[in-house]
Tab-separated table of C-alpha atoms and ligand atoms in Angstrom:
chain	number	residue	atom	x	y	z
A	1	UNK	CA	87.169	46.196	93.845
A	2	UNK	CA	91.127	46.768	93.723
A	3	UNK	CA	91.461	50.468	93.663
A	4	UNK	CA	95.272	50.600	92.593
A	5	UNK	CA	93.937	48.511	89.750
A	6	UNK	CA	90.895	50.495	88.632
A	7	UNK	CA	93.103	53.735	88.957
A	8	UNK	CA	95.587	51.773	86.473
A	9	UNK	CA	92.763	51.064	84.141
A	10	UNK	CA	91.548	54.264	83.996
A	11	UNK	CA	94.616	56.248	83.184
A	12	UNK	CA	96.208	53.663	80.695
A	13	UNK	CA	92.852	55.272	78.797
A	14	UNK	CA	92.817	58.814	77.113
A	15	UNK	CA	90.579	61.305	78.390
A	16	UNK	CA	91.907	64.869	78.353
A	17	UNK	CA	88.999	67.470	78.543
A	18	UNK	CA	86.965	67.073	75.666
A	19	UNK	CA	88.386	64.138	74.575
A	20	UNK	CA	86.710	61.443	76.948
A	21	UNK	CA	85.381	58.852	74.651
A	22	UNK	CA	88.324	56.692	75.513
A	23	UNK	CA	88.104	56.746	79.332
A	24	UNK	CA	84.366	56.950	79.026
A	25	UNK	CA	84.487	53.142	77.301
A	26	UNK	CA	86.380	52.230	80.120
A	27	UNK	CA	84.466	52.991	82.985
A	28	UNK	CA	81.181	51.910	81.406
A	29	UNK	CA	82.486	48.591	80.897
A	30	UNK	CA	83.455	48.989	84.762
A	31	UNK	CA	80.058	50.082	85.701
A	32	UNK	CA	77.743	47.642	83.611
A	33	UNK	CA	77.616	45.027	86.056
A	34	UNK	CA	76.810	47.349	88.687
A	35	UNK	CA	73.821	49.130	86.556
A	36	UNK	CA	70.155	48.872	85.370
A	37	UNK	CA	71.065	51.125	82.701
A	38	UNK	CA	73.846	53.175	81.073
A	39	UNK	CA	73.622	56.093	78.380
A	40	UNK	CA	75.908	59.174	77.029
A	41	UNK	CA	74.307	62.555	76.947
A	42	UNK	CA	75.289	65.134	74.322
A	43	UNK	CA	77.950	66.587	76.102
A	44	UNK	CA	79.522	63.037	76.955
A	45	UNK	CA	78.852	62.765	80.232
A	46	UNK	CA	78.562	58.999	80.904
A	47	UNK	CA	74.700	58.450	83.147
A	48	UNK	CA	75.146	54.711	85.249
A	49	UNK	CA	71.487	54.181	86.506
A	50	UNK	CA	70.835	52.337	89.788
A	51	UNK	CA	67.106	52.570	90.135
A	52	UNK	CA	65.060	51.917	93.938
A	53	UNK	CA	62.334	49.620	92.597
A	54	UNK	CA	60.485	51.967	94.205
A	55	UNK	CA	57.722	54.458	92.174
A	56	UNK	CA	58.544	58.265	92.693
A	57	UNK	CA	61.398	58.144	94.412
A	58	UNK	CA	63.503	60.925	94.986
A	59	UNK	CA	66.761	61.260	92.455
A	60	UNK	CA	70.083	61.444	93.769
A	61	UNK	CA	73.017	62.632	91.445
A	62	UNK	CA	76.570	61.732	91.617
A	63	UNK	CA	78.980	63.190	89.639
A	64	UNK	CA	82.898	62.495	89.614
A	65	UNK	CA	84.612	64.183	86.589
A	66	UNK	CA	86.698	61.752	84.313
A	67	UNK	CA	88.295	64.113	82.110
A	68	UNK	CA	91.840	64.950	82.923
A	69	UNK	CA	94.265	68.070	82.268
A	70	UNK	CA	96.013	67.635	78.840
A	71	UNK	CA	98.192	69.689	76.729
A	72	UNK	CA	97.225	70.773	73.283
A	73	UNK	CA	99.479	71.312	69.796
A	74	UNK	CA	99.558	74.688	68.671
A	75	UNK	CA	102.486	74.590	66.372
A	76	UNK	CA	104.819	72.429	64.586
A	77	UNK	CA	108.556	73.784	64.254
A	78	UNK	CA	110.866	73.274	61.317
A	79	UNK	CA	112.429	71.142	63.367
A	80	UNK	CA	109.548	68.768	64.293
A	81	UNK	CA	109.511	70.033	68.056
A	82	UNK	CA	105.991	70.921	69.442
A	83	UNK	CA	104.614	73.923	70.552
A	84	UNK	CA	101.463	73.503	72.678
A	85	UNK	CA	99.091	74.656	75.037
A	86	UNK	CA	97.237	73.748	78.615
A	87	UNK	CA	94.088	72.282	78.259
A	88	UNK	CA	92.586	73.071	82.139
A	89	UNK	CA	94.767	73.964	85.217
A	90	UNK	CA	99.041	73.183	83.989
A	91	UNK	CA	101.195	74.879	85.877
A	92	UNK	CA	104.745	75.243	83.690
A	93	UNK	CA	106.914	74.761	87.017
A	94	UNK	CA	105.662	70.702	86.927
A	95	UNK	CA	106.020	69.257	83.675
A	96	UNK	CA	109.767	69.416	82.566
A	97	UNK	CA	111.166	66.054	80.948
A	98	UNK	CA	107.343	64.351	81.958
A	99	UNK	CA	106.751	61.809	79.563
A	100	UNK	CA	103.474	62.845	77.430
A	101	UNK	CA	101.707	60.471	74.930
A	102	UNK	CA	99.092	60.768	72.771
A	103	UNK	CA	95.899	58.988	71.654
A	104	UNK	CA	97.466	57.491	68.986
A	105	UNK	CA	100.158	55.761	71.060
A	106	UNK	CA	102.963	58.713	70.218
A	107	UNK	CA	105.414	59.688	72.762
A	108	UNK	CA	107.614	61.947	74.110
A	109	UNK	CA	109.148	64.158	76.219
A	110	UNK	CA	108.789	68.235	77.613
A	111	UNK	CA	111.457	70.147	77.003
A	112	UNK	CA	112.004	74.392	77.690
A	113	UNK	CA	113.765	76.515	75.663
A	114	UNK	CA	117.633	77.262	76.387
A	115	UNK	CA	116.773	81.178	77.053
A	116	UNK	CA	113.748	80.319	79.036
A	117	UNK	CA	114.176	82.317	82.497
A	118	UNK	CA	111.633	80.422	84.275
A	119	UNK	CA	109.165	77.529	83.518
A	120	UNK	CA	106.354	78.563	81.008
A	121	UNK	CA	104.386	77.050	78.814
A	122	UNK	CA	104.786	78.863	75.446
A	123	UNK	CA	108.512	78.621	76.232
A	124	UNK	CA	107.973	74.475	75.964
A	125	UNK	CA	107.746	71.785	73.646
A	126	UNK	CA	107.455	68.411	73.588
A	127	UNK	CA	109.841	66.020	71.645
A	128	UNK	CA	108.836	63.027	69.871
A	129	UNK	CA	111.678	62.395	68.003
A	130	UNK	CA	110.887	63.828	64.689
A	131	UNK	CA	113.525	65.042	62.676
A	132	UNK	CA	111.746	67.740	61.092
A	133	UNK	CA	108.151	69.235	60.296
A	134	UNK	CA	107.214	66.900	58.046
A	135	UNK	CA	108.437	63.890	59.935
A	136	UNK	CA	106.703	65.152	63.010
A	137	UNK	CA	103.043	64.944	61.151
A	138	UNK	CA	103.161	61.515	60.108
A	139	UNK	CA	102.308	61.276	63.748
A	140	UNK	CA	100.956	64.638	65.503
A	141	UNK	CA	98.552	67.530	64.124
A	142	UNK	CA	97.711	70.644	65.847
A	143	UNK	CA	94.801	70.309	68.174
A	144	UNK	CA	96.012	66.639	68.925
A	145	UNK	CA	96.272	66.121	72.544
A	146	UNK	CA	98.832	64.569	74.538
A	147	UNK	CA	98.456	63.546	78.522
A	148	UNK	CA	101.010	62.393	81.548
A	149	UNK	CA	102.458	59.395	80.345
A	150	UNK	CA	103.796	58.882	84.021
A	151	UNK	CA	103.234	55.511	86.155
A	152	UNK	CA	100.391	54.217	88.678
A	153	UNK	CA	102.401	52.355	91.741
A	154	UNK	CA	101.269	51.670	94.519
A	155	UNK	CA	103.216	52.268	98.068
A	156	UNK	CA	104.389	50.726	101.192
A	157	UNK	CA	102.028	52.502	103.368
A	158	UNK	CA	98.457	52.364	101.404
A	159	UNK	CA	98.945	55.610	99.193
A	160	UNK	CA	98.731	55.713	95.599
A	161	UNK	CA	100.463	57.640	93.118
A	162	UNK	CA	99.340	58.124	90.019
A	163	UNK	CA	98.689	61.196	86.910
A	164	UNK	CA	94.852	61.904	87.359
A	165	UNK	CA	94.332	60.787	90.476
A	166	UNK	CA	92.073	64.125	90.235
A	167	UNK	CA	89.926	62.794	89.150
A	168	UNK	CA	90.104	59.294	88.233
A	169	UNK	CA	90.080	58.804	92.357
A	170	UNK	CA	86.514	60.113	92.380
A	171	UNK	CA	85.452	57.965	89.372
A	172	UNK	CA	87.067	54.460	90.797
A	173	UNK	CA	85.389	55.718	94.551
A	174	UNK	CA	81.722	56.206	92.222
A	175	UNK	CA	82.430	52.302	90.641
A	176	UNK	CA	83.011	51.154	94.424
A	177	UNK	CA	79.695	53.004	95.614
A	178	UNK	CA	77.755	51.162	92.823
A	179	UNK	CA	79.626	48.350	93.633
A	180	UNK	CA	78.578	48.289	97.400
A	181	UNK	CA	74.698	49.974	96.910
A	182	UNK	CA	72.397	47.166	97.626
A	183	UNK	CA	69.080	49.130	98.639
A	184	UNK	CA	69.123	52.618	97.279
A	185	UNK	CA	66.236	54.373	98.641
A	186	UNK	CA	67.075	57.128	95.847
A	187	UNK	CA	67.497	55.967	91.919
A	188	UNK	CA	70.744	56.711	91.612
A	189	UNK	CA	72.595	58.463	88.915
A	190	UNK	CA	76.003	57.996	88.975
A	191	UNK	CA	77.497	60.379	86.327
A	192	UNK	CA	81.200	60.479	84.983
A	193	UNK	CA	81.584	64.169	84.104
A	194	UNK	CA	83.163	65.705	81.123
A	195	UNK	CA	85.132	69.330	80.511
A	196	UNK	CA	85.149	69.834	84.302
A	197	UNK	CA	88.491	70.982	84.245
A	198	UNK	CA	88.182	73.790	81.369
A	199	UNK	CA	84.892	75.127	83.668
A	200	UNK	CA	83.075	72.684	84.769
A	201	UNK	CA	81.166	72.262	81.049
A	202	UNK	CA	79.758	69.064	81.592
A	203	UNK	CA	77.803	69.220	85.050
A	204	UNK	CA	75.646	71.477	84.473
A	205	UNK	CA	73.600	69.723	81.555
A	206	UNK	CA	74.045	66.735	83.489
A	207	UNK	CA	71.997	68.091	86.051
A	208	UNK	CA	69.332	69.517	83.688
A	209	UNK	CA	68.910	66.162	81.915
A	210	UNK	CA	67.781	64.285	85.103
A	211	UNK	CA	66.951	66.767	87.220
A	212	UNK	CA	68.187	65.592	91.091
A	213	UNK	CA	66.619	66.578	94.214
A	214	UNK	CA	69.942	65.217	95.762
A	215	UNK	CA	73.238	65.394	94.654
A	216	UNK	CA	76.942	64.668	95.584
A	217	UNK	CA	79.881	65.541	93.949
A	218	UNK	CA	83.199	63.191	94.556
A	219	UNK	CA	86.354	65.244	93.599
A	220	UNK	CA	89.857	65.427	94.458
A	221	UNK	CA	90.680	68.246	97.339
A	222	UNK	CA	94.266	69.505	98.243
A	223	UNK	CA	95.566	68.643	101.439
A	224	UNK	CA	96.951	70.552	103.989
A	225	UNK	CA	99.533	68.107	105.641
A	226	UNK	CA	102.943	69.390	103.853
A	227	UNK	CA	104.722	72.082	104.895
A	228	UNK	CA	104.290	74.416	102.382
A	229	UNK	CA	100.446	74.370	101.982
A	230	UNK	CA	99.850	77.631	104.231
A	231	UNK	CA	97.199	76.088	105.454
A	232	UNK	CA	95.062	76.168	102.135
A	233	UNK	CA	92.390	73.598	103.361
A	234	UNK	CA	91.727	71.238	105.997
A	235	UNK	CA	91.972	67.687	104.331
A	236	UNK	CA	94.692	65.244	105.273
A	237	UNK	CA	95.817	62.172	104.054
A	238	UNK	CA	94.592	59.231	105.725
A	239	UNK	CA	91.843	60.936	107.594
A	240	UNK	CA	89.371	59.093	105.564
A	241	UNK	CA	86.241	60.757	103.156
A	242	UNK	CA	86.516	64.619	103.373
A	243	UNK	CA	82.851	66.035	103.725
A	244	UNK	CA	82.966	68.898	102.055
A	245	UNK	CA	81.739	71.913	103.629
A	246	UNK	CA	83.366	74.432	101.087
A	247	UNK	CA	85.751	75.260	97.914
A	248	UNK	CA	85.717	78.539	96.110
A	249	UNK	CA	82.891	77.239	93.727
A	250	UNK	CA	80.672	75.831	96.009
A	251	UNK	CA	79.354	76.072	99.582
A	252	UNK	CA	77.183	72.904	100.029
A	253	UNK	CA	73.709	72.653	101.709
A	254	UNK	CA	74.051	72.833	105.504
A	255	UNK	CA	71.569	69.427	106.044
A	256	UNK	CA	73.507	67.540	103.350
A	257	UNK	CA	76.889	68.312	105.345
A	258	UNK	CA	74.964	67.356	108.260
A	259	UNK	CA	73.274	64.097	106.487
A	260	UNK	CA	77.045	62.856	105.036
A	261	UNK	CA	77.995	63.363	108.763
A	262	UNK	CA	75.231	61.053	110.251
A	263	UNK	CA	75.422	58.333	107.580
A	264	UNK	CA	79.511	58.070	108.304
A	265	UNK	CA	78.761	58.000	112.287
A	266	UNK	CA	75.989	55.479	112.039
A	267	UNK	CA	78.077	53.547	109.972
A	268	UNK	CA	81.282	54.042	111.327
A	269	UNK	CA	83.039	55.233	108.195
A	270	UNK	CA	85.808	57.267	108.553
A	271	UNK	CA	85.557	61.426	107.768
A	272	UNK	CA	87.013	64.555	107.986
A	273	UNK	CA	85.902	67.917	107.402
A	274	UNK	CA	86.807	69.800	103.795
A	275	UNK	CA	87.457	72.959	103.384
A	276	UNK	CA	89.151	74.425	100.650
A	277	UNK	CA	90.102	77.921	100.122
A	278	UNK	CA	90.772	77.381	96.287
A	279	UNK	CA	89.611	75.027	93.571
A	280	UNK	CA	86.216	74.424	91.883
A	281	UNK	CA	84.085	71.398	91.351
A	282	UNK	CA	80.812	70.331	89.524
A	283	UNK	CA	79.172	70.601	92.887
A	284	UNK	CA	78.796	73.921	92.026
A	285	UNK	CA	76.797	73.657	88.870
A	286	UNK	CA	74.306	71.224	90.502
A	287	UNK	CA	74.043	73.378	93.747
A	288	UNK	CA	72.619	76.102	91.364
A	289	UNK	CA	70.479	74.178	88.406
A	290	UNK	CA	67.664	74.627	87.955
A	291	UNK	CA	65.771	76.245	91.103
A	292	UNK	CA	67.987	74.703	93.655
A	293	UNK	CA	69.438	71.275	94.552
A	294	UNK	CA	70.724	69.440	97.732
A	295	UNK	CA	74.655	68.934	97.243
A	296	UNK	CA	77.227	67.787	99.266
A	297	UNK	CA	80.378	66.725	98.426
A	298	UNK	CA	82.959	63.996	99.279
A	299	UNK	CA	86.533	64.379	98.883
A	300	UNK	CA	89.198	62.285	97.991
A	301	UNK	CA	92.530	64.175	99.817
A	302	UNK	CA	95.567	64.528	97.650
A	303	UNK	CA	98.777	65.789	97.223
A	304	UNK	CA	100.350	67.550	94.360
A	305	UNK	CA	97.266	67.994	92.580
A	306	UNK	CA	97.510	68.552	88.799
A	307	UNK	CA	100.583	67.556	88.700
A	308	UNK	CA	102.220	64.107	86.694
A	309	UNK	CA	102.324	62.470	90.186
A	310	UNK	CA	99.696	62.910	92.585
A	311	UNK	CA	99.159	61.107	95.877
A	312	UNK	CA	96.339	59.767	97.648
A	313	UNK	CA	95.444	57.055	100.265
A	314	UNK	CA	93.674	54.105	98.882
A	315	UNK	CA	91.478	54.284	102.296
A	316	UNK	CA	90.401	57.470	101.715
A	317	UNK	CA	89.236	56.793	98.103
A	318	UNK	CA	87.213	53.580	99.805
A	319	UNK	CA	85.725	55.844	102.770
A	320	UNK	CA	84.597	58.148	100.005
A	321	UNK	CA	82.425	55.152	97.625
A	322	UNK	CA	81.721	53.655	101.213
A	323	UNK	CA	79.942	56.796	102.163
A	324	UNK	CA	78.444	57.455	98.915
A	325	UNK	CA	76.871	53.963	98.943
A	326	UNK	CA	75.783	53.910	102.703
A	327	UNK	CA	73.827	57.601	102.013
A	328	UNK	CA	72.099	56.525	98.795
A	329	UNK	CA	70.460	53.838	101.280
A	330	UNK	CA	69.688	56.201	103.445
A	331	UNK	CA	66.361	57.678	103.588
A	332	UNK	CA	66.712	61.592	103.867
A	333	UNK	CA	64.755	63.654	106.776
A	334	UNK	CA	64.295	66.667	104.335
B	1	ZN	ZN1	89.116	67.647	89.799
């Protein structure tokens, strides 16, 4: 599986919180060959099955998020600019002149207000040409939203930069674990999350709708390897799958930190340790469903997270479905 292609797939398809169905398609049609079974729950989480053969085995839950930041209409001026809104996690300082589109194939551009002091959203707008109100509805309505219309290119030394690489990293690393799973001793349920970045919404039904003994969330995590992180974390690039011990939403089962550990030893994939003073994932909803569930986490490291052009090894995104796939076939000692 080319990861730099996958990741292009997936973000040349819409899927701002909320508004998955496109990107949802997409990865399905990824995932079918991979699957015994797919299905959409009611809160759009997309459910790839990959079943032991075996009766009463143990379930094991994935989840990777696929819904991405967006920004959201509000208003319509006179003039046909846009007022609009964040949809998840935008911070103002990162979006000026980024290229936006929306599901409908419109474009255009952010732009701040002359008397604007410093970045903010409700001092924004985004630009698509229109010469006035009326022209500007023939292609936009409020509540329409619009995503990064920014590139996917690979680089000279392995990384990728993308929009979305949180989390469309963790989705293409899920499609390479199903990809490389050839005995699961768990049936596996590889979900592709919705809402997770307006509060993680779409875990937590997930995980009451097949109810896991095991589960494993695969997220993006914030490095620490530029100068101005202040030491917010411990990923790196390049240091492989981050196990993750810790964020601010979640602190994962001691034996499943310890399992993830074994499983990359035995089979010589490459890991580091995660720990991340900030940030949330769905880990944390499936940690706490239902009376309890064994989670861990792997992490896909990246740089300039949320905003129109994150970074990420392509290594790192193949240790993390590499160790997915190597503990689903692994039988687990409690
Ligand atoms: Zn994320």
């Amino acid at each position: 599986m080319d990861i730099v292609k996958v990741l292009t797939e997936l973000n040349t398809s819409f899927g701002p919180s909320g508004c998955e169905a496109p990107v949802r398609e997409k990865i399905a049609e990824l995932a079918r060959p991979f699957a015994d079974e797919i299905y959409t729950d009611v809160m759009g989480n997309l459910i790839a099955v990959k079943k032991s053969g075996k009766k009463n085995a143990p379930r094991l839950m994935f989840a990777a998020h696929m819904d991405s930041i967006g920004l959201i209409v509000t208003y319509i001026e006179e003039s046909g600019l846009l007022r609009f809104g964040a949809v998840g996690g935008v911070n103002a300082r990162n979006i000026l002149a980024t290229p936006v589109r929306f599901e409908n194939g419109a474009v255009g551009t952010i732009g701040m207000d002359e008397d604007a002091k410093a970045p903010e959203i409700d001092k924004m707008f985004i630009d698509i040409g229109a010469a006035s109100r009326k022209d500007a509805e023939k292609y936009v309505k409020c509540g329409d939203m619009a995503v990064y219309d920014t590139p996917v290119r690979a680089l000279g030394d392995g990384s990728v930069v993308s929009p979305y690489l949180d989390n469309r990293a963790g989705c293409a690393a899920q499609l390479l674990a199903m990809e490389a799973l050839k005995k699961p001793v768990f049936d596996c349920y590889f979900v592709f999350t919705v809402q997770e970045e307006v509060g993680l919404r779409g875990a937590k039904p997930a995980t009451y709708g097949i109810a896991p003994q095991y589960a494993i969330v695969c997220d993006g995590t914030l490095t620490d390897d530029i100068p101005w992180t202040s030491h917010i974390g411990t990923s790196k690039i390049g240091l492989g799958a981050s196990i993750k011990v810790m964020d601010k939403s979640v602190i994962c089962h001691p034996e499943m930190v310890e399992a993830l550990r074994a499983v990359a030893a035995k089979k010589k994939i490459k890991v580091q340790t995660d720990v991340l003073k900030q940030g949330g994932t769905d880990g944390s909803e499936m940690r706490k469903s239902a009376s309890g569930v064994y989670t861990g986490g792997v992490s896909v490291p990246m740089r300039y997270v949320h905003t129109p052009q994150e970074l990420s090894r392509v290594s790192d995104i193949e240790d993390c479905g590499k160790l997915m796939a190597a503990f689903a076939e692994t039988r687990p000692e409690f």
